[in-house]
Short mmCIF file of C-alpha atoms in Angstrom, two decimals:
data_model
loop_
_atom_site.label_atom_id
_atom_site.label_comp_id
_atom_site.label_asym_id
_atom_site.label_seq_id
_atom_site.Cartn_x
_atom_site.Cartn_y
_atom_site.Cartn_z
CA UNK A 983 -103.54 60.34 49.90
CA UNK A 984 -105.90 58.69 47.82
CA UNK A 985 -105.37 57.22 44.47
CA UNK A 986 -107.56 54.21 45.11
CA UNK A 987 -106.46 51.28 42.97
CA UNK A 988 -109.34 48.88 43.38
CA UNK A 989 -110.96 47.54 40.25
CA UNK A 990 -113.13 50.14 38.60
CA UNK A 991 -111.45 53.02 40.41
CA UNK A 992 -109.84 55.93 38.55
CA UNK A 993 -106.33 54.60 39.15
CA UNK A 994 -107.16 51.23 37.64
CA UNK A 995 -109.44 52.32 34.86
CA UNK A 996 -108.10 55.76 33.96
CA UNK A 997 -105.24 54.82 31.62
CA UNK A 998 -107.49 52.56 29.55
CA UNK A 999 -110.20 55.17 29.05
CA UNK A 1000 -108.45 56.91 26.15
CA UNK A 1001 -108.08 55.05 22.83
CA UNK A 1002 -104.66 53.53 22.24
CA UNK A 1003 -103.85 55.37 19.02
CA UNK A 1004 -101.11 57.51 17.52
CA UNK A 1005 -101.65 60.82 15.77
CA UNK A 1006 -99.97 60.85 12.34
CA UNK A 1007 -98.83 63.98 10.56
CA UNK A 1008 -101.11 65.06 7.74
CA UNK A 1009 -100.69 65.03 4.84
CA UNK A 1010 -98.30 62.06 4.89
CA UNK A 1011 -94.79 62.94 3.71
CA UNK A 1012 -93.18 61.50 0.59
CA UNK A 1013 -89.74 59.99 1.27
CA UNK A 1014 -86.84 61.45 -0.65
CA UNK A 1015 -84.39 58.57 -1.01
CA UNK A 1016 -81.73 57.23 -0.99
CA UNK A 1017 -80.61 58.50 2.41
CA UNK A 1018 -77.72 57.40 4.59
CA UNK A 1019 -77.91 57.42 8.39
CA UNK A 1020 -75.44 56.58 11.14
CA UNK A 1021 -76.42 53.39 12.95
CA UNK A 1022 -75.78 53.20 16.71
CA UNK A 1023 -73.59 50.13 16.15
CA UNK A 1024 -71.11 52.15 14.11
CA UNK A 1025 -72.32 51.37 10.59
CA UNK A 1026 -73.47 53.74 7.86
CA UNK A 1027 -76.84 52.47 6.62
CA UNK A 1028 -78.20 53.55 3.24
CA UNK A 1029 -81.94 53.27 2.69
CA UNK A 1030 -83.06 53.19 -0.95
CA UNK A 1031 -86.78 52.54 -0.37
CA UNK A 1032 -89.25 53.10 2.48
CA UNK A 1033 -92.03 51.16 0.76
CA UNK A 1034 -91.93 48.25 3.24
CA UNK A 1035 -90.85 49.27 6.75
CA UNK A 1036 -90.43 46.90 9.70
CA UNK A 1037 -89.94 48.59 13.12
CA UNK A 1038 -88.81 45.96 15.62
CA UNK A 1039 -90.34 47.53 18.73
CA UNK A 1040 -93.34 49.58 19.74
CA UNK A 1041 -91.41 52.80 20.33
CA UNK A 1042 -90.01 52.78 16.79
CA UNK A 1043 -93.39 51.82 15.33
CA UNK A 1044 -94.96 54.76 17.16
CA UNK A 1045 -92.42 57.09 15.54
CA UNK A 1046 -92.97 55.73 12.04
CA UNK A 1047 -96.76 55.97 12.33
CA UNK A 1048 -96.55 59.45 13.87
CA UNK A 1049 -94.45 60.60 10.92
CA UNK A 1050 -97.37 59.62 8.68
CA UNK A 1051 -95.65 56.56 7.23
CA UNK A 1052 -97.89 53.96 8.88
CA UNK A 1053 -99.33 52.65 5.59
CA UNK A 1054 -95.79 51.59 4.63
CA UNK A 1055 -95.30 49.42 7.75
CA UNK A 1056 -95.68 45.70 6.98
CA UNK A 1057 -95.14 44.06 10.40
CA UNK A 1058 -95.07 44.71 14.13
CA UNK A 1059 -93.64 43.24 17.31
CA UNK A 1060 -95.59 42.27 20.42
CA UNK A 1061 -94.98 45.64 22.11
CA UNK A 1062 -96.70 47.52 19.27
CA UNK A 1063 -100.21 47.67 20.67
CA UNK A 1064 -101.82 50.82 19.28
CA UNK A 1065 -104.92 50.45 17.14
CA UNK A 1066 -103.54 51.47 13.76
CA UNK A 1067 -101.05 48.57 13.84
CA UNK A 1068 -103.40 45.91 15.18
CA UNK A 1069 -103.93 44.12 11.86
CA UNK A 1070 -100.22 43.77 11.05
CA UNK A 1071 -98.51 40.37 11.33
CA UNK A 1072 -96.39 39.88 14.47
CA UNK A 1073 -92.76 38.97 13.78
CA UNK A 1074 -91.54 38.36 17.33
CA UNK A 1075 -91.75 35.32 19.57
CA UNK A 1076 -92.16 36.73 23.07
CA UNK A 1077 -89.72 39.65 22.64
CA UNK A 1078 -87.27 37.80 20.37
CA UNK A 1079 -87.21 38.77 16.71
CA UNK A 1080 -87.86 36.06 14.13
CA UNK A 1081 -85.46 36.76 11.26
CA UNK A 1082 -87.39 34.35 9.05
CA UNK A 1083 -90.63 36.15 9.83
CA UNK A 1084 -89.11 39.53 9.00
CA UNK A 1085 -87.50 38.38 5.76
CA UNK A 1086 -90.68 36.63 4.59
CA UNK A 1087 -92.31 40.07 4.34
CA UNK A 1088 -89.60 41.42 2.00
CA UNK A 1089 -88.82 44.61 3.96
CA UNK A 1090 -86.94 47.46 2.31
CA UNK A 1091 -85.78 48.85 5.68
CA UNK A 1092 -85.75 47.51 9.24
CA UNK A 1093 -85.49 49.68 12.38
CA UNK A 1094 -84.11 48.30 15.65
CA UNK A 1095 -82.44 49.49 18.83
CA UNK A 1096 -79.68 48.15 21.02
CA UNK A 1097 -82.08 46.03 23.07
CA UNK A 1098 -83.38 44.23 19.97
CA UNK A 1099 -82.40 40.57 19.90
CA UNK A 1100 -81.26 37.97 19.56
CA UNK A 1101 -78.10 39.27 17.90
CA UNK A 1102 -78.10 36.32 15.51
CA UNK A 1103 -81.49 37.39 14.12
CA UNK A 1104 -80.26 40.95 13.56
CA UNK A 1105 -77.21 39.69 11.71
CA UNK A 1106 -79.30 37.29 9.65
CA UNK A 1107 -81.50 40.16 8.46
CA UNK A 1108 -78.43 42.21 7.58
CA UNK A 1109 -76.80 39.26 5.81
CA UNK A 1110 -79.85 39.06 3.56
CA UNK A 1111 -79.01 42.56 2.30
CA UNK A 1112 -81.79 44.44 4.08
CA UNK A 1113 -80.82 47.91 5.37
CA UNK A 1114 -81.09 47.68 9.16
CA UNK A 1115 -80.67 50.80 11.29
CA UNK A 1116 -79.92 50.44 15.01
CA UNK A 1117 -80.80 53.30 17.37
CA UNK A 1118 -79.65 53.85 20.93
CA UNK A 1119 -82.25 52.80 23.48
CA UNK A 1120 -84.49 55.63 24.64
CA UNK A 1121 -84.18 56.08 28.42
CA UNK A 1122 -85.14 59.72 29.07
CA UNK A 1123 -87.09 62.68 27.74
CA UNK A 1124 -83.94 64.15 26.18
CA UNK A 1125 -83.74 61.12 23.86
CA UNK A 1126 -87.02 61.87 22.09
CA UNK A 1127 -85.86 64.64 19.75
CA UNK A 1128 -82.68 62.92 18.49
CA UNK A 1129 -84.64 59.70 18.02
CA UNK A 1130 -87.21 61.45 15.84
CA UNK A 1131 -84.44 63.11 13.82
CA UNK A 1132 -82.61 59.82 13.20
CA UNK A 1133 -85.67 57.86 12.09
CA UNK A 1134 -87.00 60.68 9.91
CA UNK A 1135 -83.63 61.19 8.21
CA UNK A 1136 -83.18 57.48 7.54
CA UNK A 1137 -86.64 57.24 5.96
CA UNK A 1138 -86.07 60.28 3.77
CA UNK A 1139 -88.55 62.60 5.53
CA UNK A 1140 -86.37 65.04 7.54
CA UNK A 1141 -88.86 67.91 7.19
CA UNK A 1142 -91.61 65.74 8.64
CA UNK A 1143 -89.22 64.83 11.43
CA UNK A 1144 -88.67 68.50 12.25
CA UNK A 1145 -92.44 69.03 12.28
CA UNK A 1146 -93.07 66.05 14.54
CA UNK A 1147 -90.26 67.06 16.89
CA UNK A 1148 -91.62 70.59 17.19
CA UNK A 1149 -95.13 69.26 17.89
CA UNK A 1150 -93.84 66.83 20.50
CA UNK A 1151 -91.63 69.45 22.19
CA UNK A 1152 -94.56 71.85 22.46
CA UNK A 1153 -96.80 69.19 23.96
CA UNK A 1154 -94.09 68.19 26.44
CA UNK A 1155 -93.74 71.83 27.52
CA UNK A 1156 -97.49 72.09 27.95
CA UNK A 1157 -97.70 68.89 30.00
CA UNK A 1158 -94.84 69.92 32.26
CA UNK A 1159 -96.17 73.48 32.51
CA UNK A 1160 -99.52 72.28 33.82
CA UNK A 1161 -97.87 70.68 36.84
CA UNK A 1162 -98.17 72.79 39.97
CA UNK A 1163 -95.46 72.33 42.61
CA UNK A 1164 -96.32 69.81 45.32
CA UNK A 1165 -95.60 70.39 48.99
CA UNK A 1166 -92.96 67.66 48.74
CA UNK A 1167 -91.71 65.34 46.04
CA UNK A 1168 -93.46 61.96 46.25
CA UNK A 1169 -91.14 58.96 46.01
CA UNK A 1170 -92.27 56.69 43.17
CA UNK A 1171 -91.06 53.11 42.67
CA UNK A 1172 -91.28 51.55 39.21
CA UNK A 1173 -92.12 47.85 39.35
CA UNK A 1174 -91.86 45.53 36.34
CA UNK A 1175 -94.38 42.73 36.84
CA UNK A 1176 -95.09 39.57 34.86
CA UNK A 1177 -97.14 37.36 37.13
CA UNK A 1178 -97.45 34.50 34.65
CA UNK A 1179 -93.66 34.13 34.63
CA UNK A 1180 -93.19 35.04 38.32
CA UNK A 1181 -91.06 38.03 37.31
CA UNK A 1182 -91.19 40.84 39.87
CA UNK A 1183 -88.54 43.55 39.56
CA UNK A 1184 -87.84 46.90 41.20
CA UNK A 1185 -86.55 49.61 38.89
CA UNK A 1186 -83.23 51.28 39.63
CA UNK A 1187 -81.54 54.38 38.26
CA UNK A 1188 -81.26 52.88 34.76
CA UNK A 1189 -84.80 51.46 34.42
CA UNK A 1190 -85.92 54.19 32.04
CA UNK A 1191 -88.75 55.40 34.27
CA UNK A 1192 -86.77 57.93 36.30
CA UNK A 1193 -86.99 60.72 33.72
CA UNK A 1194 -90.79 60.42 33.68
CA UNK A 1195 -91.04 60.36 37.46
CA UNK A 1196 -88.86 63.44 37.80
CA UNK A 1197 -90.75 65.29 35.05
CA UNK A 1198 -93.99 65.02 37.05
CA UNK A 1199 -92.36 66.30 40.23
CA UNK A 1200 -91.53 62.96 41.83
CA UNK A 1201 -88.38 61.22 43.01
CA UNK A 1202 -87.33 57.81 41.69
CA UNK A 1203 -87.51 55.64 44.81
CA UNK A 1204 -85.22 52.95 43.41
CA UNK A 1205 -82.53 55.47 42.52
CA UNK A 1206 -82.90 57.17 45.92
CA UNK A 1207 -82.41 53.78 47.58
CA UNK A 1208 -79.07 53.37 45.80
CA UNK A 1209 -80.09 50.96 43.03
CA UNK A 1210 -77.68 51.82 40.24
CA UNK A 1211 -78.62 49.24 37.59
CA UNK A 1212 -81.81 48.85 35.61
CA UNK A 1213 -83.71 46.34 37.75
CA UNK A 1214 -83.24 44.21 40.85
CA UNK A 1215 -85.42 41.34 42.05
CA UNK A 1216 -88.26 42.58 44.20
CA UNK A 1217 -87.76 41.74 47.87
CA UNK A 1218 -89.42 43.01 51.04
CA UNK A 1219 -86.11 44.49 52.16
CA UNK A 1220 -85.48 46.36 48.89
CA UNK A 1221 -88.98 47.79 48.69
CA UNK A 1222 -89.23 48.77 52.35
CA UNK A 1223 -85.85 50.51 52.00
CA UNK A 1224 -87.13 52.39 48.94
CA UNK A 1225 -90.26 53.40 50.93
CA UNK A 1226 -92.24 54.66 47.92
CA UNK A 1227 -95.24 56.95 48.32
CA UNK A 1228 -96.58 55.58 45.04
CA UNK A 1229 -95.90 52.63 42.74
CA UNK A 1230 -95.72 52.95 38.95
CA UNK A 1231 -96.56 49.88 36.86
CA UNK A 1232 -97.49 48.86 33.35
CA UNK A 1233 -101.18 48.05 33.05
CA UNK A 1234 -100.76 44.48 31.77
CA UNK A 1235 -98.21 43.82 34.46
CA UNK A 1236 -100.72 44.96 37.06
CA UNK A 1237 -103.37 42.72 35.53
CA UNK A 1238 -100.94 39.78 35.55
CA UNK A 1239 -100.71 39.84 39.35
CA UNK A 1240 -104.45 40.20 39.91
CA UNK A 1241 -104.78 43.97 40.02
CA UNK A 1242 -104.05 46.14 43.03
CA UNK A 1243 -105.23 43.50 45.49
CA UNK A 1244 -102.77 41.02 43.99
CA UNK A 1245 -99.99 43.62 43.92
CA UNK A 1246 -100.42 44.21 47.65
CA UNK A 1247 -99.63 40.52 48.24
CA UNK A 1248 -96.16 40.80 46.69
CA UNK A 1249 -93.19 41.03 49.08
CA UNK A 1250 -93.09 44.30 50.99
CA UNK A 1251 -95.70 46.17 48.95
CA UNK A 1252 -98.38 46.34 51.63
CA UNK A 1253 -95.86 47.70 54.14
CA UNK A 1254 -94.90 50.73 52.06
CA UNK A 1255 -96.66 54.11 52.19
CA UNK A 1256 -97.81 53.38 48.62
CA UNK A 1257 -99.32 50.06 49.66
CA UNK A 1258 -100.98 51.48 52.74
CA UNK A 1259 -102.60 54.21 50.61
CA UNK A 1260 -103.21 51.94 47.58
CA UNK A 1261 -101.51 54.67 45.59
CA UNK A 1262 -100.85 52.86 42.32
CA UNK A 1263 -100.18 54.51 38.96
CA UNK A 1264 -100.82 52.34 35.90
CA UNK A 1265 -99.95 53.21 32.28
CA UNK A 1266 -100.35 51.09 29.14
CA UNK A 1267 -97.37 48.86 28.43
CA UNK A 1268 -96.87 50.16 24.90
CA UNK A 1269 -96.81 53.81 25.98
CA UNK A 1270 -95.06 54.07 29.33
CA UNK A 1271 -91.42 53.81 28.26
CA UNK A 1272 -91.84 54.54 24.55
CA UNK A 1273 -90.21 57.99 24.81
CA UNK A 1274 -91.82 59.29 21.65
CA UNK A 1275 -94.64 61.49 20.37
CA UNK A 1276 -97.13 60.11 22.91
CA UNK A 1277 -94.94 60.76 25.95
CA UNK A 1278 -96.83 63.99 26.76
CA UNK A 1279 -99.93 61.81 27.22
CA UNK A 1280 -97.92 59.55 29.52
CA UNK A 1281 -96.87 62.52 31.69
CA UNK A 1282 -100.47 63.70 31.98
CA UNK A 1283 -101.68 60.22 32.90
CA UNK A 1284 -99.01 59.76 35.58
CA UNK A 1285 -99.69 63.21 37.00
CA UNK A 1286 -103.45 62.72 37.15
CA UNK A 1287 -103.11 59.41 39.00
CA UNK A 1288 -100.16 60.33 41.20
CA UNK A 1289 -101.77 63.42 42.66
CA UNK A 1290 -105.42 62.34 42.60
CA UNK A 1291 -107.10 63.35 45.85
CA UNK A 1292 -104.01 65.01 47.30
CA UNK A 1293 -104.89 68.60 46.44
CA UNK A 1294 -101.49 68.92 44.78
CA UNK A 1295 -100.54 69.32 41.12
CA UNK A 1296 -104.17 70.21 40.37
CA UNK A 1297 -105.18 70.61 36.75
#
């Protein structure tokens, strides 16, 4: 079934071939402020200026840059990896937000989601009087449109939001429309890997990857195996029970375990159909679960790798 994952093969090198960039709207919109938006934590947040924006994760940064407001962003977190943001100062330690780092940049608006933490840092930013909007975490394709609407409205560019949403919807339809039905749905397991910290997790129904897997004609192996939470520790028993035909990983996670050869040494991997076929799908960390304007690219990348050499889902 052959998506060979050895170093230098299409499965390993394919996702990195395209530049890691976002495509901003042009011309850039001019915010009409003040604007008030409903925060996911039950507050009404009024934004008076979008001159200095701090998005606290890569998904939100992708949205702001795609709206054409990238020049107004003054900081990034470690998950914001696309090229246009590379020169910005990092205001997270690991994945924890540094309130002092954020406030030192004098932001006029901060964007976060429910997974942003620690909670003390979020409250410290708010206590300093900075408008901070919390969004629900994005876990599926259906979250993309509302997320664009919320961010665009809060930043005073609702028309740009409508334009970006229409562009993204059209590209999602195109990506899904290019997929030809396979003879059977391949079972795909999502593994979260951080070899340096010895973190090896198997994604369940709430991992956030299931919507992507289903959109490309696959079946979430973790969900099919009865895993109802987000992640469970990777064990031979859990993975053999899931019996995936393919394994989906983030590219840096794959690198952290020594590539495909290292992945095959983890518990149970080599005994699965995916391990036997070396059928590994790798997507950049900052793009895979972003659920934003670049998600159509993610679907195309997964499809190309998942069905490579199978004669199915041909493009």
